[in-house]
Tab-separated table of C-alpha atoms in Angstrom:
chain	number	residue	atom	x	y	z
K	1	MET	CA	95.482	139.199	114.912
K	2	GLY	CA	94.512	138.020	111.466
K	3	LEU	CA	90.770	138.242	112.276
K	4	ALA	CA	88.602	140.389	110.062
K	5	GLU	CA	86.526	141.790	112.887
K	6	ASP	CA	85.281	144.791	110.886
K	7	THR	CA	83.938	142.704	107.992
K	8	PRO	CA	80.154	143.085	107.477
K	9	THR	CA	77.885	140.146	108.225
K	10	LEU	CA	78.133	137.615	105.412
K	11	ALA	CA	75.420	135.651	103.646
K	12	PRO	CA	75.249	131.922	104.455
K	13	ALA	CA	76.444	131.064	100.952
K	14	GLN	CA	79.562	133.213	101.421
K	15	ILE	CA	80.259	131.628	104.805
K	16	ARG	CA	80.035	128.158	103.251
K	17	LYS	CA	82.247	129.226	100.347
K	18	THR	CA	84.887	130.583	102.712
K	19	ALA	CA	84.965	127.291	104.609
K	20	THR	CA	84.960	125.157	101.459
K	21	VAL	CA	87.761	127.056	99.714
K	22	THR	CA	89.851	127.123	102.891
K	23	VAL	CA	89.504	123.393	103.481
K	24	GLY	CA	90.180	122.612	99.817
K	25	LEU	CA	93.386	124.652	99.745
K	26	LEU	CA	94.621	123.231	103.035
K	27	MET	CA	93.895	119.712	101.836
K	28	GLY	CA	96.100	120.394	98.821
K	29	VAL	CA	98.921	121.576	101.053
K	30	TRP	CA	98.564	118.577	103.399
K	31	VAL	CA	98.736	116.250	100.385
K	32	ILE	CA	102.032	117.837	99.305
K	33	ASP	CA	103.180	117.672	102.944
K	34	TYR	CA	102.657	113.917	103.057
K	35	VAL	CA	104.035	113.312	99.571
K	36	ASP	CA	107.242	114.970	100.736
K	37	ARG	CA	107.328	112.790	103.865
K	38	VAL	CA	106.408	109.478	102.246
K	39	MET	CA	108.869	110.114	99.432
K	40	MET	CA	111.737	109.549	101.861
K	41	ALA	CA	110.295	106.177	102.896
K	42	VAL	CA	109.985	105.048	99.260
K	43	ALA	CA	113.503	106.300	98.517
K	44	LEU	CA	115.070	104.745	101.649
K	45	PRO	CA	116.182	101.469	100.005
K	46	PHE	CA	118.005	103.427	97.276
K	47	ILE	CA	119.493	105.985	99.656
K	48	GLY	CA	120.530	103.169	101.998
K	49	GLU	CA	122.218	101.311	99.157
K	50	GLU	CA	124.050	104.387	97.846
K	51	PHE	CA	125.405	105.375	101.259
K	52	ALA	CA	125.653	101.827	102.749
K	53	LEU	CA	123.262	102.616	105.641
K	54	THR	CA	121.899	100.098	108.134
K	55	LYS	CA	118.177	99.923	108.819
K	56	THR	CA	118.713	101.758	112.098
K	57	GLU	CA	120.545	104.566	110.282
K	58	GLN	CA	117.779	104.719	107.698
K	59	GLY	CA	115.270	104.984	110.544
K	60	TRP	CA	117.213	107.935	111.941
K	61	LEU	CA	116.635	109.831	108.686
K	62	ILE	CA	112.900	109.734	109.433
K	63	THR	CA	113.362	110.309	113.157
K	64	ALA	CA	115.629	113.368	112.674
K	65	PHE	CA	112.803	115.044	110.782
K	66	SER	CA	110.172	113.897	113.260
K	67	LEU	CA	112.104	115.082	116.320
K	68	VAL	CA	112.549	118.622	115.012
K	69	TYR	CA	108.986	118.600	113.655
K	70	LEU	CA	107.799	117.709	117.156
K	71	LEU	CA	109.825	120.482	118.805
K	72	CYS	CA	108.341	123.061	116.421
K	73	GLN	CA	104.697	122.159	117.095
K	74	VAL	CA	103.983	124.354	120.115
K	75	PRO	CA	106.087	127.332	118.938
K	76	GLY	CA	104.325	127.054	115.581
K	77	GLY	CA	100.924	127.072	117.273
K	78	ILE	CA	101.848	130.072	119.438
K	79	LEU	CA	103.029	132.019	116.383
K	80	ALA	CA	99.820	131.141	114.529
K	81	ASP	CA	97.659	132.337	117.442
K	82	LYS	CA	99.682	135.551	117.678
K	83	PHE	CA	100.055	136.500	114.018
K	84	GLY	CA	97.326	134.597	112.176
K	85	ALA	CA	97.586	131.829	109.626
K	86	ARG	CA	98.268	133.234	106.144
K	87	ARG	CA	101.917	134.348	106.410
K	88	GLN	CA	102.918	131.375	108.506
K	89	LEU	CA	101.414	128.924	106.027
K	90	MET	CA	103.484	130.503	103.247
K	91	VAL	CA	106.721	130.585	105.249
K	92	SER	CA	106.239	126.935	106.171
K	93	LEU	CA	105.598	125.838	102.598
K	94	LEU	CA	108.578	127.695	101.153
K	95	LEU	CA	110.956	126.445	103.856
K	96	TRP	CA	110.023	122.805	103.509
K	97	SER	CA	110.157	123.019	99.703
K	98	LEU	CA	113.691	124.448	99.988
K	99	PHE	CA	114.893	121.592	102.171
K	100	THR	CA	113.122	119.021	100.023
K	101	ALA	CA	115.199	120.316	97.113
K	102	LEU	CA	118.394	120.280	99.191
K	103	THR	CA	117.788	116.607	100.050
K	104	GLY	CA	118.572	115.876	96.413
K	105	ILE	CA	122.156	117.177	96.764
K	106	ALA	CA	123.030	115.350	100.020
K	107	TRP	CA	126.433	113.622	100.030
K	108	GLY	CA	126.141	111.278	103.012
K	109	LEU	CA	124.389	110.376	106.255
K	110	ALA	CA	125.461	113.499	108.165
K	111	SER	CA	124.260	115.903	105.474
K	112	LEU	CA	120.992	114.012	105.122
K	113	LEU	CA	120.376	114.184	108.881
K	114	VAL	CA	120.945	117.962	108.945
K	115	ILE	CA	118.807	118.628	105.860
K	116	ARG	CA	115.936	116.437	107.060
K	117	ALA	CA	116.052	118.088	110.489
K	118	LEU	CA	115.742	121.523	108.849
K	119	PHE	CA	112.939	120.103	106.704
K	120	GLY	CA	111.235	119.371	110.032
K	121	VAL	CA	111.394	123.073	110.949
K	122	GLY	CA	109.564	124.024	107.770
K	123	GLN	CA	106.841	121.430	108.185
K	124	GLY	CA	106.624	121.926	111.961
K	125	LEU	CA	105.297	125.458	111.498
K	126	PHE	CA	102.416	124.191	109.374
K	127	PRO	CA	99.945	122.216	111.589
K	128	GLY	CA	99.241	125.010	114.077
K	129	ALA	CA	98.783	127.489	111.232
K	130	SER	CA	96.433	125.131	109.387
K	131	PHE	CA	94.217	124.641	112.466
K	132	LYS	CA	94.278	128.406	112.998
K	133	ALA	CA	93.206	128.966	109.398
K	134	ILE	CA	90.294	126.559	109.935
K	135	ALA	CA	89.309	128.307	113.183
K	136	GLU	CA	89.425	131.757	111.530
K	137	ARG	CA	87.402	130.710	108.471
K	138	THR	CA	84.716	128.332	109.783
K	139	THR	CA	81.851	128.549	112.238
K	140	PRO	CA	82.046	126.376	115.379
K	141	ALA	CA	79.137	124.214	114.157
K	142	VAL	CA	81.116	122.823	111.192
K	143	ARG	CA	84.655	123.076	112.563
K	144	ALA	CA	85.134	119.410	113.474
K	145	THR	CA	83.895	118.285	110.062
K	146	ALA	CA	86.157	120.819	108.338
K	147	ALA	CA	89.149	119.705	110.390
K	148	GLY	CA	88.318	116.072	109.651
K	149	ALA	CA	88.273	116.757	105.912
K	150	MET	CA	91.606	118.552	106.161
K	151	LEU	CA	93.192	115.739	108.168
K	152	ALA	CA	91.827	113.095	105.818
K	153	SER	CA	94.082	114.561	103.156
K	154	ASN	CA	97.036	113.221	105.181
K	155	GLN	CA	96.001	109.749	104.149
K	156	LEU	CA	95.318	110.898	100.603
K	157	GLY	CA	98.872	112.189	100.424
K	158	ALA	CA	100.203	108.984	101.941
K	159	GLY	CA	98.176	107.018	99.399
K	160	VAL	CA	99.091	108.894	96.233
K	161	ALA	CA	102.742	109.461	97.178
K	162	PRO	CA	103.979	105.950	96.288
K	163	LEU	CA	102.083	106.089	92.977
K	164	ILE	CA	103.838	109.352	92.122
K	165	VAL	CA	107.230	108.767	93.693
K	166	ALA	CA	107.983	105.200	92.582
K	167	PRO	CA	107.741	105.965	88.830
K	168	LEU	CA	109.673	109.223	89.309
K	169	ILE	CA	112.505	107.434	91.110
K	170	LEU	CA	112.700	104.848	88.337
K	171	ALA	CA	112.633	107.511	85.620
K	172	LEU	CA	114.737	110.268	87.224
K	173	GLY	CA	116.549	108.762	90.217
K	174	TRP	CA	115.890	109.598	93.851
K	175	ARG	CA	117.762	112.926	93.801
K	176	HIS	CA	115.833	114.478	90.910
K	177	THR	CA	112.559	113.239	92.426
K	178	PHE	CA	113.105	115.464	95.463
K	179	TRP	CA	113.647	118.465	93.160
K	180	VAL	CA	110.401	117.820	91.272
K	181	THR	CA	108.304	117.634	94.455
K	182	ALA	CA	109.976	120.780	95.809
K	183	ALA	CA	108.786	122.661	92.730
K	184	ALA	CA	105.256	121.349	93.292
K	185	GLY	CA	105.367	122.690	96.849
K	186	VAL	CA	106.284	126.174	95.651
K	187	ALA	CA	103.478	126.086	93.071
K	188	ILE	CA	100.790	125.207	95.590
K	189	GLY	CA	102.198	127.838	97.940
K	190	VAL	CA	101.537	130.508	95.311
K	191	LEU	CA	97.965	129.232	94.916
K	192	LEU	CA	97.440	129.302	98.679
K	193	TRP	CA	98.649	132.893	98.953
K	194	LYS	CA	96.416	134.094	96.127
K	195	LEU	CA	93.247	132.125	96.895
K	196	LEU	CA	93.005	131.737	100.695
K	197	PRO	CA	89.868	133.684	101.745
K	198	LYS	CA	89.872	136.384	104.379
K	199	ALA	CA	88.952	135.320	107.897
K	200	LEU	CA	85.285	135.344	108.863
K	201	PRO	CA	84.066	138.125	111.154
K	202	ALA	CA	84.743	137.455	114.820
K	203	HIS	CA	81.090	136.980	115.701
K	204	LEU	CA	80.854	134.162	113.148
K	205	ASN	CA	84.049	132.233	113.917
K	206	GLY	CA	83.605	132.567	117.675
K	207	SER	CA	86.683	134.689	118.360
K	208	ASP	CA	84.602	137.546	119.764
K	209	VAL	CA	84.140	135.616	123.016
K	210	VAL	CA	85.888	137.554	125.781
K	211	GLN	CA	88.969	135.573	126.795
K	212	ASP	CA	90.249	135.304	130.352
K	213	GLU	CA	93.028	133.491	132.143
K	214	GLY	CA	91.166	130.221	131.556
K	215	THR	CA	91.933	130.468	127.841
K	216	SER	CA	95.583	131.504	128.088
K	217	LEU	CA	98.503	129.525	126.702
K	218	GLY	CA	99.423	128.580	130.263
K	219	ALA	CA	95.963	127.095	130.761
K	220	VAL	CA	96.394	125.050	127.583
K	221	MET	CA	99.761	123.710	128.749
K	222	ARG	CA	98.348	122.824	132.176
K	223	SER	CA	95.243	121.127	130.828
K	224	PRO	CA	95.060	117.405	131.728
K	225	SER	CA	92.561	116.911	128.907
K	226	VAL	CA	94.933	118.275	126.262
K	227	TRP	CA	97.757	115.998	127.409
K	228	LYS	CA	95.502	112.940	127.607
K	229	PHE	CA	94.588	113.457	123.971
K	230	ALA	CA	98.256	113.996	123.168
K	231	ALA	CA	99.069	110.616	124.730
K	232	LEU	CA	96.236	108.936	122.843
K	233	PHE	CA	97.378	110.494	119.570
K	234	CYS	CA	100.943	109.327	120.241
K	235	THR	CA	100.063	105.668	120.655
K	236	THR	CA	97.631	105.549	117.745
K	237	ASN	CA	99.918	107.505	115.403
K	238	MET	CA	102.664	104.882	115.806
K	239	LEU	CA	100.692	102.768	113.340
K	240	GLY	CA	100.701	105.305	110.535
K	241	TYR	CA	104.336	106.308	110.924
K	242	GLY	CA	105.502	102.719	111.280
K	243	LEU	CA	103.682	101.385	108.231
K	244	ILE	CA	104.472	104.364	106.004
K	245	THR	CA	108.174	104.148	106.835
K	246	TRP	CA	108.830	100.410	106.651
K	247	VAL	CA	106.230	98.725	104.415
K	248	PRO	CA	107.938	99.799	101.148
K	249	SER	CA	111.269	98.346	102.291
K	250	TYR	CA	109.548	95.208	103.571
K	251	LEU	CA	107.785	94.554	100.261
K	252	LEU	CA	110.970	95.151	98.264
K	253	GLU	CA	113.336	93.151	100.467
K	254	GLU	CA	111.250	90.427	102.085
K	255	ARG	CA	108.577	89.816	99.456
K	256	GLY	CA	110.641	90.549	96.329
K	257	ILE	CA	108.073	92.954	94.874
K	258	SER	CA	109.199	95.374	92.117
K	259	LEU	CA	109.402	99.083	92.896
K	260	ILE	CA	106.335	99.946	90.787
K	261	ASN	CA	104.256	97.171	92.379
K	262	THR	CA	105.562	98.209	95.779
K	263	GLY	CA	104.295	101.737	95.070
K	264	VAL	CA	100.866	100.428	94.101
K	265	MET	CA	100.614	98.099	97.101
K	266	SER	CA	101.803	100.837	99.476
K	267	ALA	CA	99.264	103.287	98.038
K	268	ILE	CA	96.140	101.171	98.494
K	269	PRO	CA	95.998	101.285	102.330
K	270	GLY	CA	96.538	105.054	102.385
K	271	LEU	CA	93.792	105.729	99.857
K	272	VAL	CA	91.329	103.510	101.706
K	273	SER	CA	92.274	105.191	104.973
K	274	CYS	CA	91.646	108.600	103.403
K	275	ALA	CA	88.062	107.570	102.629
K	276	THR	CA	87.483	106.118	106.092
K	277	VAL	CA	88.792	109.251	107.838
K	278	PHE	CA	86.120	111.246	105.958
K	279	LEU	CA	83.493	108.643	106.882
K	280	GLY	CA	84.716	108.509	110.468
K	281	GLY	CA	84.413	112.291	110.829
K	282	TRP	CA	80.792	112.120	109.688
K	283	LEU	CA	79.996	109.148	111.959
K	284	PHE	CA	81.613	110.862	114.934
K	285	ASP	CA	79.729	114.152	114.387
K	286	ARG	CA	76.458	112.363	113.653
K	287	PHE	CA	76.325	109.584	116.261
K	288	PHE	CA	79.264	109.537	118.681
K	289	HIS	CA	80.338	113.109	119.469
K	290	ASP	CA	79.234	112.609	123.097
K	291	ARG	CA	80.379	108.967	123.304
K	292	ALA	CA	83.929	109.019	122.000
K	293	ARG	CA	85.095	105.969	123.981
K	294	LEU	CA	82.283	103.791	122.659
K	295	TYR	CA	83.418	104.750	119.178
K	296	VAL	CA	87.221	104.716	119.460
K	297	ILE	CA	88.009	101.725	121.669
K	298	PRO	CA	86.311	98.978	119.590
K	299	LEU	CA	87.862	100.381	116.415
K	300	LEU	CA	91.358	100.296	117.895
K	301	LEU	CA	90.926	96.736	119.150
K	302	VAL	CA	89.686	95.572	115.743
K	303	THR	CA	92.709	97.309	114.195
K	304	ALA	CA	95.035	95.344	116.483
K	305	VAL	CA	93.409	92.048	115.459
K	306	LEU	CA	93.797	92.925	111.776
K	307	LEU	CA	97.485	93.707	112.338
K	308	VAL	CA	97.952	90.229	113.824
K	309	LEU	CA	96.348	88.740	110.715
K	310	MET	CA	98.608	90.944	108.570
K	311	LEU	CA	101.687	89.436	110.193
K	312	MET	CA	100.330	85.921	109.684
K	313	ALA	CA	99.666	86.453	105.949
K	314	ASP	CA	101.634	84.075	103.725
K	315	SER	CA	101.679	86.311	100.621
K	316	ALA	CA	102.312	89.932	99.740
K	317	VAL	CA	98.708	90.259	98.571
K	318	GLY	CA	97.394	88.899	101.855
K	319	PHE	CA	99.700	91.231	103.787
K	320	THR	CA	98.396	94.234	101.824
K	321	VAL	CA	94.740	93.193	102.236
K	322	TYR	CA	95.030	93.020	106.026
K	323	GLN	CA	97.164	96.175	106.155
K	324	THR	CA	94.473	97.968	104.154
K	325	LEU	CA	91.726	96.742	106.470
K	326	ALA	CA	93.747	97.720	109.543
K	327	MET	CA	94.465	101.226	108.292
K	328	GLY	CA	90.880	101.620	107.109
K	329	VAL	CA	89.469	100.763	110.531
K	330	ALA	CA	92.073	102.941	112.242
K	331	GLY	CA	91.069	105.780	109.905
K	332	LEU	CA	87.500	105.563	111.177
K	333	SER	CA	88.781	106.334	114.681
K	334	ALA	CA	90.811	109.415	113.691
K	335	MET	CA	88.153	112.062	114.314
K	336	GLY	CA	87.055	110.347	117.500
K	337	ILE	CA	90.614	110.991	118.691
K	338	LEU	CA	90.990	114.527	117.304
K	339	GLY	CA	87.379	115.679	116.989
K	340	MET	CA	86.881	116.400	120.689
K	341	PRO	CA	89.751	118.890	121.172
K	342	VAL	CA	88.876	120.535	117.836
K	343	ARG	CA	85.294	121.043	119.052
K	344	ALA	CA	86.153	122.027	122.614
K	345	LEU	CA	89.161	124.354	122.361
K	346	PRO	CA	88.331	128.102	122.209
K	347	PRO	CA	89.316	129.650	118.823
K	348	ALA	CA	91.803	132.009	120.490
K	349	VAL	CA	94.028	129.102	121.541
K	350	ILE	CA	93.149	126.392	119.023
K	351	GLY	CA	96.492	126.808	117.243
K	352	SER	CA	98.538	126.236	120.393
K	353	GLY	CA	96.080	123.709	121.860
K	354	MET	CA	96.027	121.467	118.798
K	355	SER	CA	99.798	121.859	118.502
K	356	VAL	CA	100.163	120.334	121.974
K	357	VAL	CA	97.909	117.452	120.939
K	358	ASN	CA	99.926	117.097	117.748
K	359	VAL	CA	103.134	116.893	119.796
K	360	GLY	CA	101.866	113.545	121.028
K	361	GLY	CA	101.337	112.342	117.490
K	362	GLN	CA	104.793	113.463	116.447
K	363	ILE	CA	106.478	111.686	119.349
K	364	ALA	CA	105.268	108.615	117.487
K	365	GLY	CA	107.039	109.960	114.416
K	366	VAL	CA	110.262	110.179	116.421
K	367	LEU	CA	109.972	106.720	117.967
K	368	ALA	CA	108.424	104.478	115.319
K	369	PRO	CA	110.988	104.736	112.484
K	370	VAL	CA	114.125	104.223	114.562
K	371	LEU	CA	112.643	101.655	116.984
K	372	MET	CA	111.309	99.589	114.108
K	373	GLY	CA	114.602	99.944	112.218
K	374	PHE	CA	116.430	98.663	115.291
K	375	LEU	CA	114.010	95.729	115.617
K	376	VAL	CA	114.543	94.831	111.956
K	377	ASP	CA	118.342	94.959	112.377
K	378	GLU	CA	118.328	92.927	115.601
K	379	PHE	CA	115.364	90.602	115.061
K	380	SER	CA	113.003	90.792	112.082
K	381	TYR	CA	110.271	92.743	110.334
K	382	THR	CA	107.806	90.609	112.310
K	383	ALA	CA	109.144	92.039	115.566
K	384	ALA	CA	109.006	95.556	114.140
K	385	PHE	CA	105.381	95.281	113.023
K	386	GLY	CA	104.539	93.554	116.310
K	387	LEU	CA	105.457	96.797	118.074
K	388	LEU	CA	102.557	98.467	116.264
K	389	ILE	CA	100.101	95.891	117.617
K	390	ALA	CA	101.221	96.686	121.160
K	391	THR	CA	100.943	100.469	120.746
K	392	THR	CA	97.489	100.184	119.154
K	393	VAL	CA	96.222	98.177	122.151
K	394	LEU	CA	97.824	100.737	124.473
K	395	GLY	CA	95.897	103.441	122.628
K	396	ALA	CA	92.631	101.624	123.341
K	397	LEU	CA	93.536	101.599	127.057
K	398	ILE	CA	94.357	105.320	127.087
K	399	ALA	CA	91.023	106.016	125.379
K	400	LEU	CA	89.350	104.837	128.603
K	401	ILE	CA	90.471	108.020	130.396
K	402	VAL	CA	89.970	110.776	127.797
K	403	PRO	CA	86.980	113.144	127.984
K	404	GLN	CA	83.919	112.074	126.020
K	405	ARG	CA	81.988	115.363	125.933
K	406	PRO	CA	83.016	119.012	125.530
K	407	GLU	CA	81.858	119.886	129.051
K	408	GLN	CA	84.332	117.310	130.403
K	409	PHE	CA	87.202	118.954	128.526
K	410	SER	CA	89.109	120.979	131.097
K	411	LEU	CA	91.349	123.887	130.160
K	412	GLY	CA	93.329	124.800	133.225
K	413	THR	CA	90.707	125.352	135.882
K	414	LYS	CA	88.022	126.251	133.356
K	415	GLU	CA	85.570	124.002	131.549
K	416	PHE	CA	83.871	124.707	128.240
K	417	ALA	CA	80.544	123.289	127.151
């Protein structure tokens, strides 16, 4: 459903416009998505102080969201495949904006945990619907590039969030800041509803291919290739979740940096990573789409080395420089990790298939905040950031066993070239 199969053949310019507008709108929504997430990390020191929370308890505020977000990935993908993208995108946006606003009236740890878990429901419906919207409104030839542009906006959101949130918290307090961003979410939801183009005809987006049992949901869930990519995404996504959650607190508490300067220093790595994800998508499509391991593994190993240098830095500036380099190099690898399933999954199951892959990434969102919070409480920030070095190296090892070419990507008992 949701496919405009009776639409007349479109001119190439209209096809490009449909893809461009779709990607642009989804990028805007992903930016708001990540602003809402990163806002909690920037606000954590103030929330922790107001409610006298330990670092482990603060980590649970991120993990509560991430756990529910994870559990909603596959159901969200199934719903997107069944009903199409438009309505689900709107429902997701309105739900997460509601619970962003409710965060501002929380009265303690228990209420925050419940509200942030419900926030995870709203955002958990979004990824599968966004991949479905891409699949419905792009041709297979440009789909990986379109998905890469959309995913790059994650890092843009992570980069601009501290620049927006830190001044707002200083000016309005952390509670009012959540209300302001909730209003922004509703506004962009209205724009999405009004401006999202209709789906391309089936013969253009590839959904007219006759589907069989090899492209069923069961085949997706049984696919070794899908779960290998999920495992790879889990280990490599630990880096992003870990740094986004704990770097602001580290700079404030260990380096004595002001909130505004903390916002600036936290923003730089995300903005650089945004640019490198775009560049990495182009490099992967242009040179490495059939040699993913040759592309991903060296980048992950270089990232691990840069993280070691980050921990050895003797100043906040040095820490930020190496963090920026590490996230920039890791950003180059992003479409090597996600580009293959985006290219290989049939459009009829891309929502559920990419949701399974995304489950792996969100397991990292469950584990990284609370594990690192525990390591800070029991040992030090050095131990917490050291965990990210280990998981990045593990990701390089897992990359040795993932498919490198679409014809190696198995879906149940079927293979797709």
